[in-house]
């Protein structure tokens, strides 16, 4: 029986699992997997993952220093332990996120990215199998630009809501972007009181515009739709480069045999209504102004950073308590 998940893969879209719960991943046969502080926190609270927390705490204790230094070492190790387990299941790459509190610190982001890659290499994982997730702020994009260019560290620019963010990421030569389809929809539903479906969904429209722009102007940055609210959004983007999908929606696709026609195509995108080329990557003032003018993108970027930082802090507190024990 051919499932809707199989049909989605047949459109050419690479399916990615959006979960830290690696025990739920294998059944869907994704190519890659993405994690973030919120997903790791959700998984870390499950009894089955206590061995990873114990391993991270043990490493933290061996680092010496004060409690905060031990906690920082433990959380980095925990992220890598989850990533290593996921990479034993999938053939492709895992995305591991830097501390959201570094979102406005270019040098801090670069240093953390290098630390995470070194940790992966210390457990036998080559950097080619890791994407470092960084919020698509001005500082984050500049950090990713230098990591890609100078260190060959591949980056996934996340919390991407605005067209200007997407343009700057492509100009910076980042490996992949994650436009957040569902969170864009959330903002519009709340602000207008309307409902949107399929091609009328503003999150879907945002990704289509970015996809068309990238293909028209020859950018190699992968467009990976993320943060879905329903399978209608996923089907509306069938054919886009990558889609990262939560296990509940992967299960829904796996249990369905409904058709999934290809909606996006690179060749068709290149010949679609031309989108004029614009530039942001070397003009901080213009980038910030474009972001400020887009209330949805501005609100959602900062809200997302704050939430990831809060969940990261909750995860740290969990490790802190164990380090004190």
Tab-separated table of N, CA and C in Angstrom, residues 135-207:
chain	number	residue	atom	x	y	z
A	135	UNK	N	19.300	31.121	14.965
A	135	UNK	CA	18.175	32.013	14.663
A	135	UNK	C	18.568	33.001	13.574
A	136	UNK	N	17.627	33.286	12.664
A	136	UNK	CA	17.923	34.139	11.502
A	136	UNK	C	17.812	35.623	11.851
A	137	UNK	N	18.585	36.027	12.874
A	137	UNK	CA	18.776	37.443	13.193
A	137	UNK	C	19.906	37.971	12.305
A	138	UNK	N	20.134	39.280	12.335
A	138	UNK	CA	21.272	39.843	11.606
A	138	UNK	C	22.574	39.183	12.063
A	139	UNK	N	22.747	39.086	13.387
A	139	UNK	CA	23.993	38.518	13.926
A	139	UNK	C	24.104	37.029	13.598
A	140	UNK	N	22.974	36.322	13.658
A	140	UNK	CA	22.980	34.897	13.353
A	140	UNK	C	23.354	34.623	11.912
A	141	UNK	N	22.814	35.421	11.004
A	141	UNK	CA	23.113	35.239	9.575
A	141	UNK	C	24.583	35.544	9.300
A	142	UNK	N	25.112	36.579	9.927
A	142	UNK	CA	26.538	36.903	9.720
A	142	UNK	C	27.443	35.821	10.314
A	143	UNK	N	27.042	35.261	11.456
A	143	UNK	CA	27.813	34.164	12.056
A	143	UNK	C	27.815	32.964	11.115
A	144	UNK	N	26.642	32.628	10.585
A	144	UNK	CA	26.528	31.483	9.672
A	144	UNK	C	27.341	31.709	8.405
A	145	UNK	N	27.320	32.924	7.914
A	145	UNK	CA	28.093	33.264	6.707
A	145	UNK	C	29.576	32.931	6.910
A	146	UNK	N	30.101	33.303	8.087
A	146	UNK	CA	31.524	33.074	8.367
A	146	UNK	C	31.803	31.613	8.684
A	147	UNK	N	30.873	30.946	9.378
A	147	UNK	CA	31.062	29.515	9.679
A	147	UNK	C	31.089	28.694	8.395
A	148	UNK	N	30.179	28.989	7.472
A	148	UNK	CA	30.128	28.269	6.193
A	148	UNK	C	31.385	28.540	5.373
A	149	UNK	N	31.777	29.802	5.298
A	149	UNK	CA	32.881	30.216	4.430
A	149	UNK	C	34.254	29.830	4.981
A	150	UNK	N	34.439	30.041	6.276
A	150	UNK	CA	35.777	29.903	6.859
A	150	UNK	C	36.026	28.555	7.519
A	151	UNK	N	34.963	27.889	7.986
A	151	UNK	CA	35.136	26.666	8.772
A	151	UNK	C	34.451	25.449	8.160
A	152	UNK	N	33.750	25.674	7.038
A	152	UNK	CA	33.008	24.584	6.390
A	152	UNK	C	32.047	23.904	7.377
A	153	UNK	N	31.478	24.726	8.266
A	153	UNK	CA	30.444	24.247	9.194
A	153	UNK	C	29.092	24.625	8.589
A	154	UNK	N	28.249	23.620	8.383
A	154	UNK	CA	26.974	23.835	7.696
A	154	UNK	C	25.899	24.292	8.684
A	155	UNK	N	25.088	25.234	8.230
A	155	UNK	CA	24.134	25.880	9.134
A	155	UNK	C	22.705	25.799	8.624
A	156	UNK	N	21.784	25.704	9.586
A	156	UNK	CA	20.348	25.728	9.359
A	156	UNK	C	19.838	26.994	10.045
A	157	UNK	N	19.383	27.969	9.253
A	157	UNK	CA	18.910	29.231	9.826
A	157	UNK	C	17.415	29.115	10.107
A	158	UNK	N	17.113	29.203	11.400
A	158	UNK	CA	15.772	28.882	11.887
A	158	UNK	C	15.037	30.151	12.311
A	159	UNK	N	13.783	29.964	12.745
A	159	UNK	CA	12.931	31.096	13.122
A	159	UNK	C	12.913	32.119	11.983
A	160	UNK	N	12.688	31.605	10.779
A	160	UNK	CA	12.676	32.456	9.596
A	160	UNK	C	11.221	32.726	9.207
A	161	UNK	N	10.854	33.997	9.223
A	161	UNK	CA	9.468	34.396	8.977
A	161	UNK	C	9.330	35.434	7.867
A	162	UNK	N	10.392	36.184	7.595
A	162	UNK	CA	10.311	37.292	6.642
A	162	UNK	C	11.129	37.051	5.382
A	163	UNK	N	10.692	37.668	4.295
A	163	UNK	CA	11.379	37.507	3.008
A	163	UNK	C	12.817	38.049	3.080
A	164	UNK	N	13.005	39.169	3.776
A	164	UNK	CA	14.348	39.744	3.900
A	164	UNK	C	15.311	38.801	4.598
A	165	UNK	N	14.821	38.099	5.621
A	165	UNK	CA	15.658	37.094	6.294
A	165	UNK	C	16.106	36.020	5.296
A	166	UNK	N	15.151	35.561	4.465
A	166	UNK	CA	15.457	34.500	3.501
A	166	UNK	C	16.469	34.960	2.464
A	167	UNK	N	16.314	36.183	1.984
A	167	UNK	CA	17.242	36.721	0.989
A	167	UNK	C	18.654	36.812	1.573
A	168	UNK	N	18.761	37.369	2.784
A	168	UNK	CA	20.086	37.517	3.420
A	168	UNK	C	20.746	36.162	3.643
A	169	UNK	N	19.954	35.151	4.026
A	169	UNK	CA	20.501	33.805	4.248
A	169	UNK	C	21.081	33.227	2.957
A	170	UNK	N	20.346	33.394	1.868
A	170	UNK	CA	20.840	32.882	0.581
A	170	UNK	C	22.111	33.606	0.172
A	171	UNK	N	22.123	34.912	0.327
A	171	UNK	CA	23.317	35.701	-0.016
A	171	UNK	C	24.506	35.290	0.853
A	172	UNK	N	24.222	34.891	2.096
A	172	UNK	CA	25.283	34.489	3.029
A	172	UNK	C	25.828	33.100	2.717
A	173	UNK	N	25.147	32.382	1.828
A	173	UNK	CA	25.619	31.044	1.448
A	173	UNK	C	25.356	29.984	2.495
A	174	UNK	N	24.272	30.149	3.280
A	174	UNK	CA	23.982	29.136	4.292
A	174	UNK	C	23.430	27.878	3.617
A	175	UNK	N	23.611	26.748	4.269
A	175	UNK	CA	23.207	25.465	3.678
A	175	UNK	C	21.698	25.347	3.559
A	176	UNK	N	20.965	25.780	4.605
A	176	UNK	CA	19.532	25.495	4.664
A	176	UNK	C	18.821	26.544	5.496
A	177	UNK	N	17.571	26.844	5.119
A	177	UNK	CA	16.727	27.723	5.939
A	177	UNK	C	15.461	26.976	6.354
A	178	UNK	N	14.910	27.384	7.502
A	178	UNK	CA	13.680	26.782	8.020
A	178	UNK	C	12.600	27.846	8.187
A	179	UNK	N	11.842	28.143	7.125
A	179	UNK	CA	10.700	29.047	7.297
A	179	UNK	C	9.588	28.349	8.068
A	180	UNK	N	9.025	29.032	9.076
A	180	UNK	CA	8.059	28.438	10.012
A	180	UNK	C	6.633	28.665	9.528
A	181	UNK	N	6.134	27.722	8.752
A	181	UNK	CA	4.835	27.851	8.095
A	181	UNK	C	3.698	28.046	9.103
A	182	UNK	N	3.593	27.146	10.079
A	182	UNK	CA	2.478	27.167	11.017
A	182	UNK	C	2.448	28.392	11.904
A	183	UNK	N	3.618	28.861	12.297
A	183	UNK	CA	3.640	30.041	13.183
A	183	UNK	C	3.232	31.298	12.420
A	184	UNK	N	3.522	31.329	11.106
A	184	UNK	CA	3.039	32.447	10.279
A	184	UNK	C	1.506	32.405	10.234
A	185	UNK	N	0.966	31.205	10.014
A	185	UNK	CA	-0.488	31.034	10.010
A	185	UNK	C	-1.096	31.488	11.346
A	186	UNK	N	-0.472	31.075	12.445
A	186	UNK	CA	-0.976	31.447	13.785
A	186	UNK	C	-1.134	32.962	13.904
A	187	UNK	N	-0.103	33.690	13.451
A	187	UNK	CA	-0.102	35.151	13.587
A	187	UNK	C	-1.247	35.758	12.791
A	188	UNK	N	-1.421	35.292	11.554
A	188	UNK	CA	-2.465	35.858	10.698
A	188	UNK	C	-3.865	35.517	11.207
A	189	UNK	N	-4.033	34.290	11.698
A	189	UNK	CA	-5.343	33.913	12.249
A	189	UNK	C	-5.690	34.793	13.449
A	190	UNK	N	-4.709	35.017	14.303
A	190	UNK	CA	-4.937	35.827	15.508
A	190	UNK	C	-5.190	37.286	15.138
A	191	UNK	N	-4.452	37.787	14.150
A	191	UNK	CA	-4.546	39.214	13.845
A	191	UNK	C	-5.749	39.552	12.962
A	192	UNK	N	-6.250	38.573	12.178
A	192	UNK	CA	-7.379	38.872	11.275
A	192	UNK	C	-8.683	38.195	11.700
A	193	UNK	N	-8.575	37.142	12.528
A	193	UNK	CA	-9.752	36.379	12.900
A	193	UNK	C	-10.249	35.458	11.795
A	194	UNK	N	-9.506	35.379	10.697
A	194	UNK	CA	-9.907	34.546	9.561
A	194	UNK	C	-9.275	33.157	9.663
A	195	UNK	N	-9.810	32.229	8.866
A	195	UNK	CA	-9.175	30.919	8.714
A	195	UNK	C	-8.603	30.833	7.306
A	196	UNK	N	-7.523	30.089	7.163
A	196	UNK	CA	-6.844	29.953	5.873
A	196	UNK	C	-6.554	28.480	5.626
A	197	UNK	N	-6.692	28.051	4.381
A	197	UNK	CA	-6.413	26.656	4.054
A	197	UNK	C	-5.638	26.558	2.750
A	198	UNK	N	-4.826	25.491	2.641
A	198	UNK	CA	-4.133	25.176	1.397
A	198	UNK	C	-3.325	26.332	0.860
A	199	UNK	N	-3.531	26.648	-0.424
A	199	UNK	CA	-2.727	27.672	-1.089
A	199	UNK	C	-2.999	29.075	-0.552
A	200	UNK	N	-4.111	29.265	0.160
A	200	UNK	CA	-4.426	30.583	0.735
A	200	UNK	C	-3.712	30.820	2.064
A	201	UNK	N	-3.093	29.776	2.608
A	201	UNK	CA	-2.389	29.859	3.895
A	201	UNK	C	-1.185	30.792	3.746
A	202	UNK	N	-1.104	31.859	4.563
A	202	UNK	CA	0.012	32.805	4.404
A	202	UNK	C	1.385	32.173	4.642
A	203	UNK	N	1.456	31.144	5.483
A	203	UNK	CA	2.723	30.440	5.679
A	203	UNK	C	3.153	29.698	4.427
A	204	UNK	N	2.190	29.061	3.777
A	204	UNK	CA	2.442	28.365	2.506
A	204	UNK	C	2.888	29.366	1.446
A	205	UNK	N	2.196	30.490	1.365
A	205	UNK	CA	2.533	31.520	0.376
A	205	UNK	C	3.943	32.063	0.593
A	206	UNK	N	4.335	32.214	1.853
A	206	UNK	CA	5.677	32.710	2.176
A	206	UNK	C	6.751	31.764	1.658
A	207	UNK	N	6.572	30.464	1.899
A	207	UNK	CA	7.566	29.479	1.461
A	207	UNK	C	7.614	29.412	-0.066
